[in-house]
Coordinates of C-alpha atoms and ligand atoms in Angstrom, one line a residue:
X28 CA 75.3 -0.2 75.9
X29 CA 74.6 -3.8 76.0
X30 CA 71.4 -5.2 74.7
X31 CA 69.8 -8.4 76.0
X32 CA 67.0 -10.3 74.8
X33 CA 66.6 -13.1 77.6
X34 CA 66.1 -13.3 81.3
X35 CA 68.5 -15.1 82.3
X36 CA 71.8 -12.9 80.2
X37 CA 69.3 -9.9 82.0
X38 CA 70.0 -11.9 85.1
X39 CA 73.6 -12.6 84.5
X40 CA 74.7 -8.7 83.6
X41 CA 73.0 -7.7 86.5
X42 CA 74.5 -10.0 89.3
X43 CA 77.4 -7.8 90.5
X44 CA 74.4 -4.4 90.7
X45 CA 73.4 -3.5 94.1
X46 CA 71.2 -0.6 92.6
X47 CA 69.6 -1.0 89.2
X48 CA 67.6 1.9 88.0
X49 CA 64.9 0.7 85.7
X50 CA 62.9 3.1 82.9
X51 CA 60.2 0.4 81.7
X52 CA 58.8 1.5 78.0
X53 CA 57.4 -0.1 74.8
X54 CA 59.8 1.4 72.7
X55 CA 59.1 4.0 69.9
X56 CA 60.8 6.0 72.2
X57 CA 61.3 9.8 72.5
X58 CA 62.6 12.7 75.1
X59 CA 59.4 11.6 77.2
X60 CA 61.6 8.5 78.1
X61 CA 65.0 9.6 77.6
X62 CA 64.2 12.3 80.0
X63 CA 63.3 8.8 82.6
X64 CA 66.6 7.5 81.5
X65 CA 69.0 10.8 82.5
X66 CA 67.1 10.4 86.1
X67 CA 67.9 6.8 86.5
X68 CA 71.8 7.3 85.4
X69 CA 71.5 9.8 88.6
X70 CA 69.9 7.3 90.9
X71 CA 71.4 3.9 90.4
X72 CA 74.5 1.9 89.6
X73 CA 73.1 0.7 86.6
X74 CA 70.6 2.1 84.6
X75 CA 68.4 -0.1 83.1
X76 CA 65.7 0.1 80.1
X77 CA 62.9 -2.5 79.0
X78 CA 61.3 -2.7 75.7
X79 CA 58.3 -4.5 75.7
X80 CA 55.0 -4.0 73.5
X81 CA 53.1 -5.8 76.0
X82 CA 49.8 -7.6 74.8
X83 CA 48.3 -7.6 78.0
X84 CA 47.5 -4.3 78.0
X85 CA 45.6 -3.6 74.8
X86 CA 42.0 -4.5 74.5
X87 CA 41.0 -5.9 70.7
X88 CA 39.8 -3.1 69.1
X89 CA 43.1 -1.3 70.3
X90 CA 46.4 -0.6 68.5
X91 CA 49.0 -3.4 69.5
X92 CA 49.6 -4.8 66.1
X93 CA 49.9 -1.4 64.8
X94 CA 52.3 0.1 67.6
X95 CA 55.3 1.5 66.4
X96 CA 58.1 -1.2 66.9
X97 CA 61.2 1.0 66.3
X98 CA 64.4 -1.0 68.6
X99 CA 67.1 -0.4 66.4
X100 CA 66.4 3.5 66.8
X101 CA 65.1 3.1 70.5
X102 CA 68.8 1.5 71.2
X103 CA 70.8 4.4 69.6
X104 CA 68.7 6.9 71.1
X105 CA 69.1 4.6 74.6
X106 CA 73.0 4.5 74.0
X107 CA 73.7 7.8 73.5
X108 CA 71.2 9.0 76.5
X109 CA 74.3 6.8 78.6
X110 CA 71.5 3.6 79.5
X111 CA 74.0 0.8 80.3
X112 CA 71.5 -2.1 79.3
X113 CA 68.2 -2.5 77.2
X114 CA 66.5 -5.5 78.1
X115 CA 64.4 -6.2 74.8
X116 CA 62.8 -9.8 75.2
X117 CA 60.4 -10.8 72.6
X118 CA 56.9 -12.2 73.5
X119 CA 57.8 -16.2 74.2
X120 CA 60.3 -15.0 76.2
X121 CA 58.4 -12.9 78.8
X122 CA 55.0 -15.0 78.5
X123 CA 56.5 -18.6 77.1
X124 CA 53.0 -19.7 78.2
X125 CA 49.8 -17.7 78.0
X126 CA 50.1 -15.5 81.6
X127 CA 47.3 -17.0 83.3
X128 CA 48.1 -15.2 86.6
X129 CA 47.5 -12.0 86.8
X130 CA 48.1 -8.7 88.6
X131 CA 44.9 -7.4 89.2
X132 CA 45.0 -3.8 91.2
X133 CA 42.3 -2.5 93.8
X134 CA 39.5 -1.6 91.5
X135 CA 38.4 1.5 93.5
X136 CA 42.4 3.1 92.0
X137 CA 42.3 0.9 88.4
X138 CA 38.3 0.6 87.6
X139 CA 37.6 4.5 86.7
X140 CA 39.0 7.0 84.4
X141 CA 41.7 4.8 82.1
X142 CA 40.3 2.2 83.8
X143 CA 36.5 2.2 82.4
X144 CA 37.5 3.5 79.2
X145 CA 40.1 0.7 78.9
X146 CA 38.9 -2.3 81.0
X147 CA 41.5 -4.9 82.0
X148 CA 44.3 -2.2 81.0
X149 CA 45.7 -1.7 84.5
X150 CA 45.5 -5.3 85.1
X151 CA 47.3 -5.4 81.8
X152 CA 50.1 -2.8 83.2
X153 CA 50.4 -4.5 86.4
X154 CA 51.2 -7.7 85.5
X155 CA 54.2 -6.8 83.3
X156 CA 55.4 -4.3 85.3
X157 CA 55.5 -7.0 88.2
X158 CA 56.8 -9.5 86.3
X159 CA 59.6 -6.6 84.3
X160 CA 60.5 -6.1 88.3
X161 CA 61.1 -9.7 89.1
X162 CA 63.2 -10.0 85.9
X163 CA 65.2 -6.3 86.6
X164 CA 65.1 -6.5 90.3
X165 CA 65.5 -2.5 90.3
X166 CA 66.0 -0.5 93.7
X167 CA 64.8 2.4 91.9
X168 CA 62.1 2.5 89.1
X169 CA 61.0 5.6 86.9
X170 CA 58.0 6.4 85.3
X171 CA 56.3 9.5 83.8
X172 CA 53.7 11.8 85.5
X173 CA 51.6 12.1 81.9
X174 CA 49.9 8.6 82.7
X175 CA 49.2 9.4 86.1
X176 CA 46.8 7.0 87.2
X177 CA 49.5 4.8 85.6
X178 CA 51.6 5.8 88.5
X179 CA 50.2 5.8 91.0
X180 CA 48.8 1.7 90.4
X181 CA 52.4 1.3 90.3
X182 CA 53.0 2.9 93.6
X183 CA 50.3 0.9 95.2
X184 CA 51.0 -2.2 93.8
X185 CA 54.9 -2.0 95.1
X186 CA 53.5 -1.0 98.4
X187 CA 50.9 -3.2 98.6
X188 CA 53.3 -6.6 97.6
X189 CA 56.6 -4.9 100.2
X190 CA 58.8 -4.5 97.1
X191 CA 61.9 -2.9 98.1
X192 CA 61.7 -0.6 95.1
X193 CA 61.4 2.9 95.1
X194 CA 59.2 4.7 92.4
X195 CA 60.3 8.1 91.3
X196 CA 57.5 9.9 89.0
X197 CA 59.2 12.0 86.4
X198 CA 57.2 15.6 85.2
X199 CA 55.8 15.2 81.7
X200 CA 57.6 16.8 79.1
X201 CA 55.9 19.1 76.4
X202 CA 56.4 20.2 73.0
X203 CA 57.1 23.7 72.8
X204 CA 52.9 24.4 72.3
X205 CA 52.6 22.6 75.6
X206 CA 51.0 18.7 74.0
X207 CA 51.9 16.1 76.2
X208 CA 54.8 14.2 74.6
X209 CA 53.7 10.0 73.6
X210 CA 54.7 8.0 71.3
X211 CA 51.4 8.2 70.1
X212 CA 51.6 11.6 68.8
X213 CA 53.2 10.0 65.9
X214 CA 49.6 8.5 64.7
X215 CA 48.4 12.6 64.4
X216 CA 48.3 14.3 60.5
X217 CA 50.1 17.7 60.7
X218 CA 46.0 19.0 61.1
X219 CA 45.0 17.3 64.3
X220 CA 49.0 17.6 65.8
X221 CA 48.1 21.5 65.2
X222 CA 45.1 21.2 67.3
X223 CA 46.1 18.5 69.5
X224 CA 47.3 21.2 72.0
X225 CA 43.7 22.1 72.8
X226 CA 43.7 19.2 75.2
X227 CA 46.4 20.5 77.9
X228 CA 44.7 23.9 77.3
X229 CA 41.6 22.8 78.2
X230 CA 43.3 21.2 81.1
X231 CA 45.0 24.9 82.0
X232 CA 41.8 26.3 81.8
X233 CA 39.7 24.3 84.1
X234 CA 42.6 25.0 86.7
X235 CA 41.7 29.1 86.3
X236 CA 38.7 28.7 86.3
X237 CA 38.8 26.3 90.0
X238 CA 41.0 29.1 91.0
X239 CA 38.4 31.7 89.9
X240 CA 35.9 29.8 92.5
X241 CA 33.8 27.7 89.7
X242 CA 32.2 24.7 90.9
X243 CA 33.8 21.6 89.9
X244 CA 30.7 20.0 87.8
X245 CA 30.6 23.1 85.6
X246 CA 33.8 23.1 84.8
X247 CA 34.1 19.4 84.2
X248 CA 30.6 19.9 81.8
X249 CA 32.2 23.6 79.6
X250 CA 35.8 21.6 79.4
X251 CA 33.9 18.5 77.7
X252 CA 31.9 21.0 75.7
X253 CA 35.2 22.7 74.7
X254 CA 36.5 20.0 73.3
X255 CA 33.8 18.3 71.6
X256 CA 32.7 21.2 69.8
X257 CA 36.1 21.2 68.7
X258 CA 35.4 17.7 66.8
X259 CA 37.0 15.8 69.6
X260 CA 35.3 12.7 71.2
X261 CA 36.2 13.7 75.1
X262 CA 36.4 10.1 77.3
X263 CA 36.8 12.6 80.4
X264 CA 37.6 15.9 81.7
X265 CA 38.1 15.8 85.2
X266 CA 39.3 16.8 88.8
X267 CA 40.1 14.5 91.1
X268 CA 41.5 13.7 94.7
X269 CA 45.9 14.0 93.8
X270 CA 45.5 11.3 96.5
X271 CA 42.9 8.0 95.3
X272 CA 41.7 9.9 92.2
X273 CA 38.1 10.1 93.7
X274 CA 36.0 13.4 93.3
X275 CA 38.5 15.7 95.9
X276 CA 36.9 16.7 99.0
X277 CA 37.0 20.3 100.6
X278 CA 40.7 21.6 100.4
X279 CA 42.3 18.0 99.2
X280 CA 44.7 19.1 96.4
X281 CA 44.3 18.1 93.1
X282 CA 45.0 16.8 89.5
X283 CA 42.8 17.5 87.0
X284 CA 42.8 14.8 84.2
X285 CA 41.6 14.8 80.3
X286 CA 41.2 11.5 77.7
X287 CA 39.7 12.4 74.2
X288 CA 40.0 10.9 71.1
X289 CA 41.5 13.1 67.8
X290 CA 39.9 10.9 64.6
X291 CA 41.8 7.3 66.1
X292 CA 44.3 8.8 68.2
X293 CA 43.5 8.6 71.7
X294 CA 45.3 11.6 73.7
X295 CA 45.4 11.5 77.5
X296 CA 46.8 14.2 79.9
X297 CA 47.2 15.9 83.5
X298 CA 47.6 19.0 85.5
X299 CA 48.3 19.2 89.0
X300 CA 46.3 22.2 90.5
Ligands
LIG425 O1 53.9 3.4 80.1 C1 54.2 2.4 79.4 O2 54.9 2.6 78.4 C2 53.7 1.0 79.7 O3 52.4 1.1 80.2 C3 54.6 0.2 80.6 C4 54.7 0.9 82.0 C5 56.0 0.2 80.0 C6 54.1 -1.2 80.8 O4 54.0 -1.8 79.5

């Protein structure tokens, strides 16, 4: 695997590829991404990975100085998953000057859920992810399912701007108790990483519960409950539309979201239902 730091040797390794697959990350990676990475080997003539802890999308109370910057390990783990390039540009290289434009999505997909609990962080995501596509020029791009709304302002975004890139979503993988894998798992003492799995069953068991015939606000109100009792600090528990994340109408089918904070670490989550 070849590593790059700079656009234009980015630019340069990529001139002869008609098909670039592209996994974009911020590193500290783990099977979450690697996971992207097998995909991409099966859906381009190059597969392509970014690593990129990207400013933008951390508001100031937030972790960015903290976030684990691991590339030497991220590479290996890269190389031997079969990735072909890691693009790795530092910050003057992908924002020489302060990025003064912006991508900013359609507020009625990036102004709720992650959106109010994080303001600007979607604008954040955008705007690298747009500018990682000018740089990568991917046909095919891969991302997880676990940040969903995530995904889906991705997908919008490329349709909204005629990209000619297509966006393959990726199911979330799961520790054998069923958490969510993130690199920010690695902030949890072994205590709350024991009870960090209440979050996707909480998510499980609003899903019975709508299949039971409960009404939406009650289960939204017990899975909050749940979890705070539990000493968590719930953002939201949710179910929304699976297609503009609004409250679903009659028969739309849908995802049910969770965000909740464990001491500092804050967990987020999804389950199609
Ligand atoms: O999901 C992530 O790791 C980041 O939000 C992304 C897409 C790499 C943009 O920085």
């Amino acid at each position: 695997m070849q590593v790059v730091h700079t656009i234009a040797a980015l630019r340069e390794r990529l001139a002869g590829s008609r098909a670039p697959a592209f996994v974009a990350t911020m590193g500290n990676l783990h099977d979450g991404h690697i996971a992207l990475v097998h995909k991409a080997k099966l859906l381009g003539d190059v597969t392509v990975a970014s690593v990129f802890v990207n400013r933008l999308q951390f508001l100031p109370h937030e972790d960015f100085d903290s976030y684990p910057r691991t590339l030497e390990a991220d590479a290996a783990k890269l190389a031997d998953a079969g990735c072909d390039l890691l693009f790795a540009p530092n910050e003057r290289e992908l924002y020489p000057q302060p990025q003064a434009f912006k991508v900013v999505p359609d507020p009625a997909l990036a102004d709720l859920l992650e959106g109010e609990f994080r303001p600007g962080f979607f604008t954040g995501v955008s705007t690298v992810v747009m500018k990682l596509f000018q740089c990568v020029q991917p046909r095919v791009a891969l991302f997880g399912k676990k940040d969903y709304q995530q995904l889906m302002v991705i997908r919008r975004m490329v349709q909204q701007f005629a990209m000619p890139i297509e966006i393959v979503a990726h199911e979330t993988l799961r520790a054998e108790d069923g958490l969510a894998l993130s690199s920010r798992n690695a902030y949890l003492s072994p205590e709350q990483r024991q009870e960090a799995v209440q979050l996707s069953r909480a998510l499980a068991r609003m899903a019975q519960q709508l299949r039971g015939g409960a009404a939406v606000a009650a289960v939204e109100a017990e899975a909050m409950a749940t979890l705070a009792q539990r000493g968590w600090q719930p953002d939201y528990m949710t179910v929304r539309s699976r297609n503009d994340l609004q409250p679903p109408g009659a028969g739309e089918p849908v995802v049910l979201l969770g965000a909740a904070r464990l001491g500092s670490t804050r967990l987020i989550d999804n389950l199609e239902a």
